[in-house]
Coordinates of C-alpha atoms in Angstrom, one line a residue:
M1 CA 95.7 -9.7 5.7
A2 CA 95.4 -13.5 6.1
V3 CA 92.9 -15.0 8.7
N4 CA 94.4 -17.6 10.9
N5 CA 92.7 -20.8 11.4
P6 CA 92.9 -21.6 14.9
Y7 CA 92.7 -25.5 14.3
A8 CA 95.7 -25.2 12.2
T9 CA 97.6 -22.9 14.6
Y10 CA 96.8 -25.7 17.6
Q11 CA 98.0 -28.6 15.2
Q12 CA 101.2 -26.8 14.2
R13 CA 102.1 -26.0 17.9
A14 CA 101.1 -29.4 19.0
T15 CA 103.5 -30.9 16.3
E16 CA 106.1 -28.4 17.3
T17 CA 106.2 -29.6 21.2
K18 CA 106.4 -33.3 20.1
T19 CA 109.6 -35.1 20.9
P20 CA 111.6 -36.7 18.1
G21 CA 110.4 -40.1 19.1
E22 CA 106.6 -38.6 19.2
L23 CA 107.3 -37.3 15.7
T24 CA 108.5 -40.6 14.5
L25 CA 105.5 -42.4 16.1
M26 CA 103.3 -39.6 14.0
L27 CA 104.9 -40.7 10.7
Y28 CA 104.2 -44.4 11.2
E29 CA 100.6 -43.7 12.2
G30 CA 100.4 -41.4 8.8
C31 CA 102.0 -44.2 6.9
L32 CA 99.3 -46.6 7.9
K33 CA 96.6 -44.5 7.5
F34 CA 97.7 -43.9 3.7
I35 CA 98.3 -47.7 3.2
R36 CA 94.8 -48.3 4.4
R37 CA 93.5 -45.8 2.1
A38 CA 95.2 -47.2 -0.8
E39 CA 93.7 -50.7 0.2
K40 CA 90.3 -49.2 0.1
A41 CA 90.9 -47.4 -3.2
I42 CA 92.0 -50.8 -4.7
D43 CA 88.8 -52.3 -3.5
E44 CA 87.1 -49.3 -5.1
G45 CA 88.8 -49.5 -8.2
T46 CA 90.0 -45.6 -7.9
V47 CA 93.3 -45.9 -9.4
E48 CA 94.4 -42.2 -8.8
E49 CA 93.5 -42.3 -5.2
K50 CA 95.3 -45.8 -4.6
N51 CA 98.4 -44.0 -6.2
T52 CA 98.2 -40.8 -4.2
N53 CA 98.0 -42.6 -1.2
I54 CA 100.9 -45.2 -1.7
I55 CA 102.9 -42.1 -2.9
K56 CA 102.3 -40.3 0.4
A57 CA 103.1 -43.7 2.5
Q58 CA 106.2 -44.2 0.2
N59 CA 107.4 -40.5 1.0
I60 CA 106.9 -41.1 4.9
I61 CA 109.2 -44.1 4.6
R62 CA 111.6 -42.1 2.7
E63 CA 111.5 -39.6 5.6
L64 CA 112.0 -42.2 8.1
M65 CA 115.1 -43.5 6.0
V66 CA 116.8 -39.9 5.9
T67 CA 116.4 -39.6 9.6
L68 CA 118.2 -42.7 10.6
N69 CA 121.4 -42.3 12.3
T70 CA 123.2 -45.2 10.5
D71 CA 126.4 -45.1 12.6
V72 CA 124.2 -47.2 14.9
A73 CA 123.8 -51.0 14.1
V74 CA 120.1 -51.3 14.6
A75 CA 119.7 -48.1 12.4
Q76 CA 121.3 -50.0 9.7
Q77 CA 119.2 -53.0 10.1
M78 CA 115.9 -50.4 10.1
M79 CA 117.2 -49.1 6.7
Q80 CA 117.0 -52.5 5.3
M81 CA 113.7 -53.0 6.8
Y82 CA 112.7 -49.6 5.2
D83 CA 113.9 -50.4 2.0
F84 CA 112.2 -53.6 1.9
I85 CA 108.8 -51.8 2.8
L86 CA 109.2 -49.3 0.3
N87 CA 109.9 -51.9 -2.6
R88 CA 106.6 -53.6 -1.5
L89 CA 104.8 -50.2 -1.7
V90 CA 106.2 -49.6 -5.1
D91 CA 105.4 -53.3 -6.4
A92 CA 101.9 -52.7 -5.0
N93 CA 101.5 -49.6 -6.8
V94 CA 102.6 -51.0 -10.0
N95 CA 100.7 -54.1 -9.8
N96 CA 97.6 -53.2 -7.8
D97 CA 98.4 -55.7 -5.4
K98 CA 96.5 -55.3 -1.9
K99 CA 98.6 -58.5 -0.6
L100 CA 101.8 -56.6 -1.1
L101 CA 100.1 -53.5 0.8
K102 CA 99.2 -55.8 3.4
E103 CA 103.0 -56.9 3.8
A104 CA 103.9 -53.5 3.9
E105 CA 101.4 -52.7 6.7
E106 CA 102.0 -55.5 8.7
F107 CA 105.9 -54.3 9.0
V108 CA 104.9 -50.8 9.4
T109 CA 102.5 -51.8 12.3
E110 CA 105.0 -53.5 14.0
F111 CA 107.5 -50.5 13.9
R112 CA 104.6 -48.4 15.2
D113 CA 103.7 -50.9 17.9
T114 CA 107.3 -51.2 18.9
W115 CA 107.8 -47.3 18.7
K116 CA 104.8 -46.8 20.8
E117 CA 106.6 -48.7 23.5
V118 CA 109.8 -46.8 23.0
V119 CA 108.1 -43.5 23.5
K120 CA 106.2 -44.9 26.6
L121 CA 109.5 -45.7 28.2
D122 CA 111.1 -42.5 27.0
R123 CA 108.2 -40.6 28.6
Q124 CA 108.5 -42.6 32.1
R125 CA 112.4 -41.8 32.0
R126 CA 112.3 -38.3 31.3
H127 CA 109.6 -37.8 33.9
G128 CA 111.2 -39.7 36.7
A129 CA 109.7 -43.1 36.4
G130 CA 113.2 -44.7 36.1
A131 CA 113.2 -46.3 32.7
S132 CA 116.7 -46.8 31.3
S133 CA 118.4 -44.3 29.0
S134 CA 118.9 -46.9 26.4
T135 CA 115.3 -47.1 25.6
S136 CA 115.1 -43.3 24.4
P137 CA 114.4 -42.9 20.7
S138 CA 118.0 -41.7 19.9
A139 CA 119.2 -45.0 21.0
A140 CA 117.4 -46.5 18.1
G141 CA 119.1 -44.1 15.7
E142 CA 116.5 -41.7 14.9
T143 CA 117.7 -38.5 16.1
R144 CA 117.8 -36.4 13.2
L145 CA 113.9 -35.6 13.1

């Protein structure tokens, strides 16, 4: 019989109750965490750790790419930006280049900060604060999370 880990159960339930917008925000946060770990690994000369963390960041960007509804114009633009970020991450990994990681980090940070506002406005709208429905996460094309 498996022993349940209460923390893992809590984390799973917390994730299951998130809105698609909140899940997207979590992905941005995770991507930034892995990019920063990769930067630290470059500083410390731990190639395997750098590689592992950059691959995790790449996987998050790929997940964000597949969740886009490309029928929406803004989603097509986001796809191009995600592709650019992905290429920066690949090049940073191959070339051990912190500058390229910083570039990727800056773009992901901008997405994260913008998405925080979208989630905040969506929360206000859902809870009756009167924000416009065009600010919901689905309006940005990320509806399939």
